[in-house]
mmCIF file of C-alpha atoms and ligand atoms in Angstrom:
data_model
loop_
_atom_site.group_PDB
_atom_site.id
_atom_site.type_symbol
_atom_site.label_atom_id
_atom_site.label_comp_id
_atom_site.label_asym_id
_atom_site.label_seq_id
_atom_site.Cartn_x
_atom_site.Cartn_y
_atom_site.Cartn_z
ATOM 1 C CA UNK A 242 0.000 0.000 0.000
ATOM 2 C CA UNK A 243 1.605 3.390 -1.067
ATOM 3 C CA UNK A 244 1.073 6.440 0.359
ATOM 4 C CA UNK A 245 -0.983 7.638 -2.710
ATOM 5 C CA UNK A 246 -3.188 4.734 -2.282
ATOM 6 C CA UNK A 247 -4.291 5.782 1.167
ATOM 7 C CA UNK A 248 -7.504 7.995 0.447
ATOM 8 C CA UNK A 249 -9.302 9.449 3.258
ATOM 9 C CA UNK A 250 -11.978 6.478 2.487
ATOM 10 C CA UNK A 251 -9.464 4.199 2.562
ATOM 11 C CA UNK A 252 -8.056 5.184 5.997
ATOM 12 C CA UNK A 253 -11.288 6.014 7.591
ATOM 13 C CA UNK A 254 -12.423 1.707 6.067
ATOM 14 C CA UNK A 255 -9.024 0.339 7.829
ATOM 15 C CA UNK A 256 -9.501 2.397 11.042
ATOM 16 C CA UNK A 257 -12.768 0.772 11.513
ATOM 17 C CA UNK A 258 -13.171 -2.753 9.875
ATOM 18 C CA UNK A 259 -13.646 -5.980 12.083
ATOM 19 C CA UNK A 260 -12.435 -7.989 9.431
ATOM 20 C CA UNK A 261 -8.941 -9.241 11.532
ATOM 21 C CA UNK A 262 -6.678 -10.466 8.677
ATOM 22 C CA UNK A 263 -6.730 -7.051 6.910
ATOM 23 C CA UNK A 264 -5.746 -5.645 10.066
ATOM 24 C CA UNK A 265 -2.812 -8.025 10.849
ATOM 25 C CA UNK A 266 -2.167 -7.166 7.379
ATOM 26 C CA UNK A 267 -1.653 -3.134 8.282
ATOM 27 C CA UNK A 268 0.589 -4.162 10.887
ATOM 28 C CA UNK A 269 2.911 -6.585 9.202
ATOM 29 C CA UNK A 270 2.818 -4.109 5.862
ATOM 30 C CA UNK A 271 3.850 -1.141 8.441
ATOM 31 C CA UNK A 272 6.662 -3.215 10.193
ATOM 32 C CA UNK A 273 8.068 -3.525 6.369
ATOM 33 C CA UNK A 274 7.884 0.045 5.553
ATOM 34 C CA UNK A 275 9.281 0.849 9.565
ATOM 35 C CA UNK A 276 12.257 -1.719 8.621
ATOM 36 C CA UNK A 277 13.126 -0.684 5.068
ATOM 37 C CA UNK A 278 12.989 3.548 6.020
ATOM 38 C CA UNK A 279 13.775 3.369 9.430
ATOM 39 C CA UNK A 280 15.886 0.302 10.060
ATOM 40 C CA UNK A 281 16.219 -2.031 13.178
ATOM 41 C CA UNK A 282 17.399 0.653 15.493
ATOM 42 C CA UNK A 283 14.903 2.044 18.403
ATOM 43 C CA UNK A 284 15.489 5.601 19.552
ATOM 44 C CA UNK A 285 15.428 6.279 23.609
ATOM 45 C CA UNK A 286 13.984 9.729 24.208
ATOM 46 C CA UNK A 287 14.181 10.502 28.057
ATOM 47 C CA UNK A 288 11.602 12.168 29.216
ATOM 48 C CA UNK A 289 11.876 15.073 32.334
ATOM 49 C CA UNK A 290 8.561 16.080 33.450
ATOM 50 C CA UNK A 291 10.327 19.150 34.514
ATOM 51 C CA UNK A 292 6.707 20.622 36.490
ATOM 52 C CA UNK A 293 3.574 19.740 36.631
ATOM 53 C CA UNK A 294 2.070 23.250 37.127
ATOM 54 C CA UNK A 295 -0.262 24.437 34.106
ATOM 55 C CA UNK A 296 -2.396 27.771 33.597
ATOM 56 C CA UNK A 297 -5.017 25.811 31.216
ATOM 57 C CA UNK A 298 -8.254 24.178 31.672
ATOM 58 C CA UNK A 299 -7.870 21.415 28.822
ATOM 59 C CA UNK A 300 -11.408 19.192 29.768
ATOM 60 C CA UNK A 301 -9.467 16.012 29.623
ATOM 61 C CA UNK A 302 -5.986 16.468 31.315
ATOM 62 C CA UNK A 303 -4.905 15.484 34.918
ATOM 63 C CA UNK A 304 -2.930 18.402 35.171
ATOM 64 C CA UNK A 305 -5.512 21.402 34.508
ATOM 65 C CA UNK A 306 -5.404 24.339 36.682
ATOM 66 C CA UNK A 307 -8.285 23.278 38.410
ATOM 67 C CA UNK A 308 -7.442 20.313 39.350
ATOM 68 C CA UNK A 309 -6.889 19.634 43.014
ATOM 69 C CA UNK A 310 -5.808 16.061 43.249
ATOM 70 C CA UNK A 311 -2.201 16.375 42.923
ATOM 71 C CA UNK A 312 0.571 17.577 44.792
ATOM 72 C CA UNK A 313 2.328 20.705 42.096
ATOM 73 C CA UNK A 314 5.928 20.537 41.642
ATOM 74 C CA UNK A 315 8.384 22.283 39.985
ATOM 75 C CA UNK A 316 11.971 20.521 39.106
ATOM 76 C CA UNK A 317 14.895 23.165 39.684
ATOM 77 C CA UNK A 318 17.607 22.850 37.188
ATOM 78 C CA UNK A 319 19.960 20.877 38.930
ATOM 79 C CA UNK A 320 17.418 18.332 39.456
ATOM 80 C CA UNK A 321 17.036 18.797 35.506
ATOM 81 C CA UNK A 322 20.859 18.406 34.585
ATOM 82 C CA UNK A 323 21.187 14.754 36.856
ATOM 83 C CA UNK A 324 18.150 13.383 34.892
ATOM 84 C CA UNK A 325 19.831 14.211 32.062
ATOM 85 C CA UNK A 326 23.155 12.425 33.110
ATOM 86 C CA UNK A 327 21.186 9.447 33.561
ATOM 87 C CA UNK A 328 19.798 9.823 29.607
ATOM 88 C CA UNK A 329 23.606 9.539 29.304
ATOM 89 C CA UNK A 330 24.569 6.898 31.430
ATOM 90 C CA UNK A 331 22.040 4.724 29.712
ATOM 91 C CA UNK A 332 22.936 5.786 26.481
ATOM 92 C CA UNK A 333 20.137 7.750 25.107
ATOM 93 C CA UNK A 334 20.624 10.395 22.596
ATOM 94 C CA UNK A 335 18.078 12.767 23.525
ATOM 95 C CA UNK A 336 15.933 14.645 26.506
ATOM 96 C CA UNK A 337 12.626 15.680 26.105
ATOM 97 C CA UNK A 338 11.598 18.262 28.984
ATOM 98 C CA UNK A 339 7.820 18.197 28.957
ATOM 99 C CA UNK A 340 5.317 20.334 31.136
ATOM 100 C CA UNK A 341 2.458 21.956 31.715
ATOM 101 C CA UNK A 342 2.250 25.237 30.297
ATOM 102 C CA UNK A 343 4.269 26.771 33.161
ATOM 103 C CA UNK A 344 5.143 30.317 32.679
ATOM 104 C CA UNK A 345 6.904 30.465 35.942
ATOM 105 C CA UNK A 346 9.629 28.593 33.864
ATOM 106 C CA UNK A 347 10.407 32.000 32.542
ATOM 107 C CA UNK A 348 11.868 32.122 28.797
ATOM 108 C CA UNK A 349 15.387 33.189 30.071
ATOM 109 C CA UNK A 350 15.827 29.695 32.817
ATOM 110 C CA UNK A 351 14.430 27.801 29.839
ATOM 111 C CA UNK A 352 16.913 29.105 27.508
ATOM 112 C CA UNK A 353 19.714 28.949 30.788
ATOM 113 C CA UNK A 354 19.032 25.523 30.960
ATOM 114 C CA UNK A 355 19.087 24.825 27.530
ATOM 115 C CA UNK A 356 22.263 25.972 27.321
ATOM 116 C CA UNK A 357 23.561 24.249 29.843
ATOM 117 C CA UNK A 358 22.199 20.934 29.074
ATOM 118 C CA UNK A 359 23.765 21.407 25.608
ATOM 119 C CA UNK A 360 27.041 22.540 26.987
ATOM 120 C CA UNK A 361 27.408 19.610 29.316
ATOM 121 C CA UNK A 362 26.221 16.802 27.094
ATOM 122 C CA UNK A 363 26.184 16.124 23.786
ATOM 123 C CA UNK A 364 22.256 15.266 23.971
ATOM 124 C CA UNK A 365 19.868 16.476 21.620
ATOM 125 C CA UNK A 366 16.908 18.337 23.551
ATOM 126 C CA UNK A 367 13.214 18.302 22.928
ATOM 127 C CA UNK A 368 10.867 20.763 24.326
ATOM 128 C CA UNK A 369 7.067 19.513 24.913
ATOM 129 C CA UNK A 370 6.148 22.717 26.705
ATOM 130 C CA UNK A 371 2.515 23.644 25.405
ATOM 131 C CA UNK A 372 1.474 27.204 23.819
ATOM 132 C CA UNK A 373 4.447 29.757 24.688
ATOM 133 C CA UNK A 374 4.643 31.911 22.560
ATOM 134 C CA UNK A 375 7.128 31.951 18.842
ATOM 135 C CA UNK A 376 9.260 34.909 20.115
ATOM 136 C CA UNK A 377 10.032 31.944 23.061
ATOM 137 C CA UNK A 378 10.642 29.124 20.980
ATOM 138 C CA UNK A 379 12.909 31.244 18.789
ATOM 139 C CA UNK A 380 15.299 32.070 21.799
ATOM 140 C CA UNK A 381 15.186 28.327 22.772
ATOM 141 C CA UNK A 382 16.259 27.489 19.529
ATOM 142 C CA UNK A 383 19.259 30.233 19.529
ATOM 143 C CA UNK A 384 19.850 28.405 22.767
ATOM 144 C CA UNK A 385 20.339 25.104 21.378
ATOM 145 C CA UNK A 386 16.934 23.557 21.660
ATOM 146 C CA UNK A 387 16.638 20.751 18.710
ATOM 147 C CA UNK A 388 13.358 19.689 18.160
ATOM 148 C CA UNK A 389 9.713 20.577 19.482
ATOM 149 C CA UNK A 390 6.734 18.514 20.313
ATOM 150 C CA UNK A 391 2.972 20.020 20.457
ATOM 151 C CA UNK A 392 0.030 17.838 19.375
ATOM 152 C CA UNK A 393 -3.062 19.536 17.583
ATOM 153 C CA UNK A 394 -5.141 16.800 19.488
ATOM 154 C CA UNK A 395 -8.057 16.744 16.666
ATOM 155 C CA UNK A 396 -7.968 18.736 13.795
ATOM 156 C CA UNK A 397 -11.951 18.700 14.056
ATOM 157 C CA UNK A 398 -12.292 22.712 14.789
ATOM 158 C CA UNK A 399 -15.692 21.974 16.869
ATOM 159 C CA UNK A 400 -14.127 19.366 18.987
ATOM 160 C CA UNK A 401 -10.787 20.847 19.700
ATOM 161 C CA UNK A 402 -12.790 24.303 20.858
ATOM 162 C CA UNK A 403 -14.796 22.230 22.900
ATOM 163 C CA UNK A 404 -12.391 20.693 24.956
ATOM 164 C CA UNK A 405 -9.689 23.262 24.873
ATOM 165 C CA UNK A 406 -10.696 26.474 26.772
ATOM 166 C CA UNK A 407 -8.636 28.828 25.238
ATOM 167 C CA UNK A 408 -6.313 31.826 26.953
ATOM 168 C CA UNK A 409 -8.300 35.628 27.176
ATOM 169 C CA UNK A 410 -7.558 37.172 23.900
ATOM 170 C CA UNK A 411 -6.803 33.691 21.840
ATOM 171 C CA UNK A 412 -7.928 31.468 19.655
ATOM 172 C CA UNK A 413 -6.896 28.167 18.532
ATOM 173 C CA UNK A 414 -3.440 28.337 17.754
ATOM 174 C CA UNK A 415 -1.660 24.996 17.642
ATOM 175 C CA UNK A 416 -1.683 24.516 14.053
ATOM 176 C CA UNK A 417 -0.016 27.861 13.305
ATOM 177 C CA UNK A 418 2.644 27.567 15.602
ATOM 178 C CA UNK A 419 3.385 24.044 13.937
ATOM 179 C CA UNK A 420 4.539 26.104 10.765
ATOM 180 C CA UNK A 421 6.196 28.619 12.834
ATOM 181 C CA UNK A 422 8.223 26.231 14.878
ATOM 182 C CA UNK A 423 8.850 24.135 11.000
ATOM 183 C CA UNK A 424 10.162 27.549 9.893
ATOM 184 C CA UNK A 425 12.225 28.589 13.129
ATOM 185 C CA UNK A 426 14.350 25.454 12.112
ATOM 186 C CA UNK A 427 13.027 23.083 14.647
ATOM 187 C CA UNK A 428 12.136 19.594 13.780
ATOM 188 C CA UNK A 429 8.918 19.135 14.661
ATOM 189 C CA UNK A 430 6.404 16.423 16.007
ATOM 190 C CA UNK A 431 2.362 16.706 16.403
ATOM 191 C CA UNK A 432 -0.130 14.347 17.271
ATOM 192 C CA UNK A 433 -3.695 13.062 18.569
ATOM 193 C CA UNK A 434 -5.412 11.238 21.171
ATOM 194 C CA UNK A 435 -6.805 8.391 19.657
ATOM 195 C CA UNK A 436 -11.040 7.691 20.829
ATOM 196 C CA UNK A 437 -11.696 11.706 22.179
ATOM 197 C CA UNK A 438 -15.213 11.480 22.970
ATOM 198 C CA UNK A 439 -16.863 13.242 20.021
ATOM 199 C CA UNK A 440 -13.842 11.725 17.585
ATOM 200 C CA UNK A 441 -15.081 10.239 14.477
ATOM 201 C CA UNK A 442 -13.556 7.624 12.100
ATOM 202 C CA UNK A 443 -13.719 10.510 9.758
ATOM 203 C CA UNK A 444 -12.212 13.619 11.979
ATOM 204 C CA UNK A 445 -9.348 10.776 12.778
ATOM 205 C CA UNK A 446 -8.940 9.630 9.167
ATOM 206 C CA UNK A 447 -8.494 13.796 8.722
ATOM 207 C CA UNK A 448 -6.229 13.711 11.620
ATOM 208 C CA UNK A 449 -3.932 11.087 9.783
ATOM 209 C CA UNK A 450 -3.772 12.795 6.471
ATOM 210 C CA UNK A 451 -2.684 16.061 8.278
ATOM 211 C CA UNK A 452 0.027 14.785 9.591
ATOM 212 C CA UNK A 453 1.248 13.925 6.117
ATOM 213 C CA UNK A 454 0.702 17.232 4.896
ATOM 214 C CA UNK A 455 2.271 19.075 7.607
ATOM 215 C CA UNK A 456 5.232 16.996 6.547
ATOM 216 C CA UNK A 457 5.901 16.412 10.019
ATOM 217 C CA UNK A 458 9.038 14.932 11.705
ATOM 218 C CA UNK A 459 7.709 12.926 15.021
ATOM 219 C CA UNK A 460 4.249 11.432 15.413
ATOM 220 C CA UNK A 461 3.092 10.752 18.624
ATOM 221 C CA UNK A 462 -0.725 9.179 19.518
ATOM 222 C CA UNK A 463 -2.070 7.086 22.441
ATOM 223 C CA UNK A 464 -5.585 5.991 23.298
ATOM 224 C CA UNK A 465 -7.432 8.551 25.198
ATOM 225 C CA UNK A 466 -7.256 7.625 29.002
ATOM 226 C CA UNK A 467 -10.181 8.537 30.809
ATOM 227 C CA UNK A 468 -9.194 10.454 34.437
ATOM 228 C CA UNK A 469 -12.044 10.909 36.775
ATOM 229 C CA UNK A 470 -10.172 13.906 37.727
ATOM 230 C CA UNK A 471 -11.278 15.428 35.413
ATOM 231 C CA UNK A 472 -14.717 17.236 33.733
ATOM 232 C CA UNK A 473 -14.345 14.841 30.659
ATOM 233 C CA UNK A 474 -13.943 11.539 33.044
ATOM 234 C CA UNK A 475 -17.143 10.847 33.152
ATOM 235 C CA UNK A 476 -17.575 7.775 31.224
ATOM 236 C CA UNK A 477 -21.179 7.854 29.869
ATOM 237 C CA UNK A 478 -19.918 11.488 28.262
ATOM 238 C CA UNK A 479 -21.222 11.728 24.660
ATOM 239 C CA UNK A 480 -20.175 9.690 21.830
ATOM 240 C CA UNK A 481 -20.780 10.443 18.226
ATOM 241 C CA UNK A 482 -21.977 7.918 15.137
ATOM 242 C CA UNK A 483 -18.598 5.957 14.113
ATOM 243 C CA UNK A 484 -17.224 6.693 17.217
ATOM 244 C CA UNK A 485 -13.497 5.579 17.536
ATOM 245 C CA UNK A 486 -12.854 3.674 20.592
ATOM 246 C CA UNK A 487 -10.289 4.623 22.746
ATOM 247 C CA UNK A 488 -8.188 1.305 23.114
ATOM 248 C CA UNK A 489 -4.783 0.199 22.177
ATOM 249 C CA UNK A 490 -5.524 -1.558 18.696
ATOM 250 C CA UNK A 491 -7.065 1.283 17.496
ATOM 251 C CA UNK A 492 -4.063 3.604 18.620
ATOM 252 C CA UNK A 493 -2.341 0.859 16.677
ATOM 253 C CA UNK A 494 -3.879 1.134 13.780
ATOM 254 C CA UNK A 495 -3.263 4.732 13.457
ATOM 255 C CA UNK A 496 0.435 4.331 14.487
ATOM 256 C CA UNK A 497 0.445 1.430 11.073
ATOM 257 C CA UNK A 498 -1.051 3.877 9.171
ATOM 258 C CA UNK A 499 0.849 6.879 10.062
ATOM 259 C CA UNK A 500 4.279 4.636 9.384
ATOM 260 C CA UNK A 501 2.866 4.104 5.706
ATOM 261 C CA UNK A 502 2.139 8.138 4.836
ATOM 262 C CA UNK A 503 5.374 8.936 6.596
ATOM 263 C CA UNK A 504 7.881 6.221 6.056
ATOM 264 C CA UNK A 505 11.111 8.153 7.700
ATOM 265 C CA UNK A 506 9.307 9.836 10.855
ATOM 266 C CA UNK A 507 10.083 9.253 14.115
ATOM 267 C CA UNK A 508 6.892 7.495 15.841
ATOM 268 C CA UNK A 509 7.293 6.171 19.369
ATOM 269 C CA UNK A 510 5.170 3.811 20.910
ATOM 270 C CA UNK A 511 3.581 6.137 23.782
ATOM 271 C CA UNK A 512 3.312 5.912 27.376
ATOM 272 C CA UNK A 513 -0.702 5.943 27.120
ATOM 273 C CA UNK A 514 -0.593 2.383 25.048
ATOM 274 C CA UNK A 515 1.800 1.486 27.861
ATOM 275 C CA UNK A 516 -0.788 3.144 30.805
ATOM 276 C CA UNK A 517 -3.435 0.300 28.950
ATOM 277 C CA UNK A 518 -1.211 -2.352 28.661
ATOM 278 C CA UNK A 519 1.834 -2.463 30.807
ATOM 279 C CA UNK A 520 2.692 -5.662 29.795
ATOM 280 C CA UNK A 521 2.622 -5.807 25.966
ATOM 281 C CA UNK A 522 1.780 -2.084 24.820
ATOM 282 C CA UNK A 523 5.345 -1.001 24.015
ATOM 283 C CA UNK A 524 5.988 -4.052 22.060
ATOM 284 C CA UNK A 525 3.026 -3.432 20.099
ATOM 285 C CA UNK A 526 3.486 -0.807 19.026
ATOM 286 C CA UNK A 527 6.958 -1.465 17.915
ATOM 287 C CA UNK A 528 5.644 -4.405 16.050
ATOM 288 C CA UNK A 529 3.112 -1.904 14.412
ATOM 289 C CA UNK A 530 5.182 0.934 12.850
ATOM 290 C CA UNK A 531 6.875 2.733 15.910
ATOM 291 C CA UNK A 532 10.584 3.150 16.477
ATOM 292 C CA UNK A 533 11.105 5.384 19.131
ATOM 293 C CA UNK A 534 10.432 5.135 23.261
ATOM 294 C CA UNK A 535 10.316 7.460 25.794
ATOM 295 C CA UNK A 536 11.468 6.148 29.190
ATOM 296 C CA UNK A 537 10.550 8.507 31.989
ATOM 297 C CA UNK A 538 13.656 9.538 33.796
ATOM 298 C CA UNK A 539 11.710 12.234 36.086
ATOM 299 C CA UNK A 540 12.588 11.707 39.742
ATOM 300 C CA UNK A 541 10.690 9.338 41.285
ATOM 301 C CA UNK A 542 9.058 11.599 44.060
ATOM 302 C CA UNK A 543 7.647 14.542 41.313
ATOM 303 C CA UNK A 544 6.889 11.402 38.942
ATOM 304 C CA UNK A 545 3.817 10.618 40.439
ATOM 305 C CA UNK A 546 2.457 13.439 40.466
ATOM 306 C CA UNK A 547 2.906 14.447 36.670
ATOM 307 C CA UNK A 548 -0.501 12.562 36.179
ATOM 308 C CA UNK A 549 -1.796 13.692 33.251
ATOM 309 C CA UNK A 550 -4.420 9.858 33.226
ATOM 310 C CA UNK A 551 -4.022 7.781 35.681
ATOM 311 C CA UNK A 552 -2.367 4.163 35.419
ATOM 312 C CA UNK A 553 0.750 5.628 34.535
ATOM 313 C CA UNK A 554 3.302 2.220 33.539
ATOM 314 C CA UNK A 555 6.428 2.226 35.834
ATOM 315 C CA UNK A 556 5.556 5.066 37.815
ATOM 316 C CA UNK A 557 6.968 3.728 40.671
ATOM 317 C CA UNK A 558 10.312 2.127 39.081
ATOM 318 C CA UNK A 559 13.734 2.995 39.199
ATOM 319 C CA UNK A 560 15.085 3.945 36.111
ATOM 320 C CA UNK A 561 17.547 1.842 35.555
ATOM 321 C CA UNK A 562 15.150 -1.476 35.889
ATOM 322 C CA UNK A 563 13.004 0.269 33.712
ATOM 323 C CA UNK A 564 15.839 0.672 31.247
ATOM 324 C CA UNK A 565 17.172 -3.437 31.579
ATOM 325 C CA UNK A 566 13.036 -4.143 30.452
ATOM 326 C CA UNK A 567 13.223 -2.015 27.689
ATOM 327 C CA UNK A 568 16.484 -3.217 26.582
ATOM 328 C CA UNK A 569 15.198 -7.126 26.889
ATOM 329 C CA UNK A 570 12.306 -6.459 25.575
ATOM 330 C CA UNK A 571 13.638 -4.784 22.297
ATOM 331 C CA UNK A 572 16.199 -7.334 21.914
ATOM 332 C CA UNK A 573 13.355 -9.892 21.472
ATOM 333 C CA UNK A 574 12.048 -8.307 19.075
ATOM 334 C CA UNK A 575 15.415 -8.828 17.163
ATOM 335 C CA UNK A 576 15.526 -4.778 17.336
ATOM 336 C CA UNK A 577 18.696 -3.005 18.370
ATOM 337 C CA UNK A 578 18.701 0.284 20.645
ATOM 338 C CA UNK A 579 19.259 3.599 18.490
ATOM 339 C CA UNK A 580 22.682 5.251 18.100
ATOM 340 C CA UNK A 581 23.131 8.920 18.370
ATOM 341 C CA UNK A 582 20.428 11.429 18.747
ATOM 342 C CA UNK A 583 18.171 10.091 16.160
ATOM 343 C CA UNK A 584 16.894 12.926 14.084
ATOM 344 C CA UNK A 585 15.994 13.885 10.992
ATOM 345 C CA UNK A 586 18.083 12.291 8.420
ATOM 346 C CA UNK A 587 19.263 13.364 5.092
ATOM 347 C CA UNK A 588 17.174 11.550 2.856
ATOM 348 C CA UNK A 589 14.410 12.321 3.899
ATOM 349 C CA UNK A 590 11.242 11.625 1.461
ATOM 350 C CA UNK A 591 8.371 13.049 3.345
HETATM 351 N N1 5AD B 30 -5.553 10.565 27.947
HETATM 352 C C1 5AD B 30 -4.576 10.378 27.020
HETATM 353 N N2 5AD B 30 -3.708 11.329 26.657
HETATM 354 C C2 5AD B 30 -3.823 12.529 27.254
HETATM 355 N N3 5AD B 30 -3.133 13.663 27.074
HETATM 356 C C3 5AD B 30 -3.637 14.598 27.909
HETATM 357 N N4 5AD B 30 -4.652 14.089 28.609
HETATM 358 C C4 5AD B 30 -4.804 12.798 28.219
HETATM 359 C C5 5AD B 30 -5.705 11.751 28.569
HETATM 360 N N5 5AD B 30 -6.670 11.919 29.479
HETATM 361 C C6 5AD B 30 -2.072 13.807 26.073
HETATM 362 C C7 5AD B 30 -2.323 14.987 25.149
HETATM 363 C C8 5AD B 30 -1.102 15.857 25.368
HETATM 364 C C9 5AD B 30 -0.078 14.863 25.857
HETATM 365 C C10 5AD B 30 1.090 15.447 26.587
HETATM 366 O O1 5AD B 30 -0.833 14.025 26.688
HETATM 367 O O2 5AD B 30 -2.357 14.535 23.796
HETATM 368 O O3 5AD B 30 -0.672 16.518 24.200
#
């Protein structure tokens, strides 16, 4: 299946068939196209969940202002700088500091410790830091910053205003910034929750194609986890007709078909397919397209309280057993751990 012969029909038929073998078949055809683009390798991003504080009221995240459940935190940068020696000591070739939108991180001790991380290591760094604004992202960059995650969620306009309450005096802005951030020199990575309540086979079919266009870098998806913490955790909360479930094969299925549209980008296999599966989801979704995983390397004691859904998989592990799993576990899979920083690479297609 070539990309040209994915239609928006087509997509929107293998995202919701029950027929099993042409399923299996997406899987197996986007393990070929992962292999042959992509190769055996699989990239370690650590992750820092460098604070948990966040001035939005997104309906469906754990860590929305209003929500009273869990002790805030805020890592200073020392505590930043020994996670990342730890990304080192295992190897990895990049950091990703994710966080709430926290504007107490000012732009000048992001960009300090952006510069310090990439004086001290040779690491590539990701940011996964929310809406702040291009002005920000352009000194982060001067500062060393490498790549930039920020997923558009749904690009159904209704639903995403719906869920997304936005800031006094703006509008939906996600998609915009993507181009910005693509322009400041960044690579860049987007994505969706897979089984939103209100998502349709077709919005997510749309949601897939996007990703394509935007000629994006990284692809990240996971199921939608429900968190009763939350305004949206209310289970019986509306569904629409062709309703995508929110489960792992489904977040599967769009990781297979993402792999096929973009045959070089960097897809990992998320910590919300882990969070539903502990034992198998990561290997799944290697087996399904992905080549890249995130191990958490936050400090145990802020860890579990970045708790953006609960069931959160090795939230309570050292990272260094963490690490041996994920090193067995790839190895079984006759994969090899990445080398480098894992980026964009030359040839490119998409
Ligand atoms: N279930 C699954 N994923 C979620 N995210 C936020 N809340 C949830 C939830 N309840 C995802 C969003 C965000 C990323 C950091 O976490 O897609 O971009």
């Amino acid at each position: 299946m070539s990309p040209a012969e994915l239609t928006h029909e087509r997509i929107r038929e293998l995202l919701m068939t029950a027929h099993e073998v042409r399923v299996e078949q997406l899987f197996v055809e986007a393990d070929r196209v992962r292999r042959e683009h992509v190769g055996e390798q699989v990239h370690f991003r650590g992750l820092i969940e460098i604070s948990n504080c966040c001035r939005r009221a997104c309906l469906y995240c754990g860590l929305r202002a209003a929500n009273s459940n869990l002790s805030r935190y805020r890592m200073n940068p020392e505590e930043v700088l020994a996670a990342a020696q730890k990304a080192l000591q295992f190897g990895y070739g990049t950091v990703v500091l994710q966080s709430g939108e926290d504007t107490s991180w000012s732009t000048s001790d992001l960009e300090e410790l952006i510069q310090r991380l990439k004086e001290s290591t040779s690491l590539a760094v990701t940011l996964s830091l929310g809406e702040r604004e291009v002005d920000e992202y352009a000194r982060w960059k001067a500062a060393g910053a490498d790549r930039v995650l920020l997923r558009f969620e749904t690009s159904d306009p209704e639903l995403f205003g719906r869920i997304h309450p936005s800031l006094a005096g703006r509008g939906a802005v996600r998609l915009g910034m993507l181009g910005e951030l693509k322009r400041l020199g960044y690579e860049v990575g987007s994505g969706v929750m897979v089984g939103l309540p209100g998502q349709s086979a077709d919005t997510l079919a749309r949601d897939i194609l996007l990703f394509a266009e935007l000629g994006l870098d990284m692809v990240g998806v996971g199921p939608y986890v429900l968190n009763p913490d939350t305004p949206m955790g209310d289970p019986t909360s509306f569904t629409v007709p062709d309703q995508v479930p929110a489960t792992v094969e489904r977040t599967l299925r769009v990781i297979a078909l993402t792999r096929l549209l973009l045959p070089r980008a960097h897809i990992p296999s998320t910590s919300a397919v882990a969070a539903l599966d502990p034992a198998g989801g990561h290997s799944l979704g290697l087996r399904s397209g992905a080549n890249v995983i995130m191990p958490n390397l936050t400090p145990l004691s802020y860890r579990l309280n970045y708790l953006i859904y609960p069931g959160k998989a090795f939230a309570d592990r050292a990272e260094e057993s963490v690490h041996e799993e994920l090193l067995s576990w790839i190895g079984s899979l006759g994969r090899v751990p990445g080398c480098g920083a894992g980026g964009r690479t030359a040839t490119r297609s998409a």
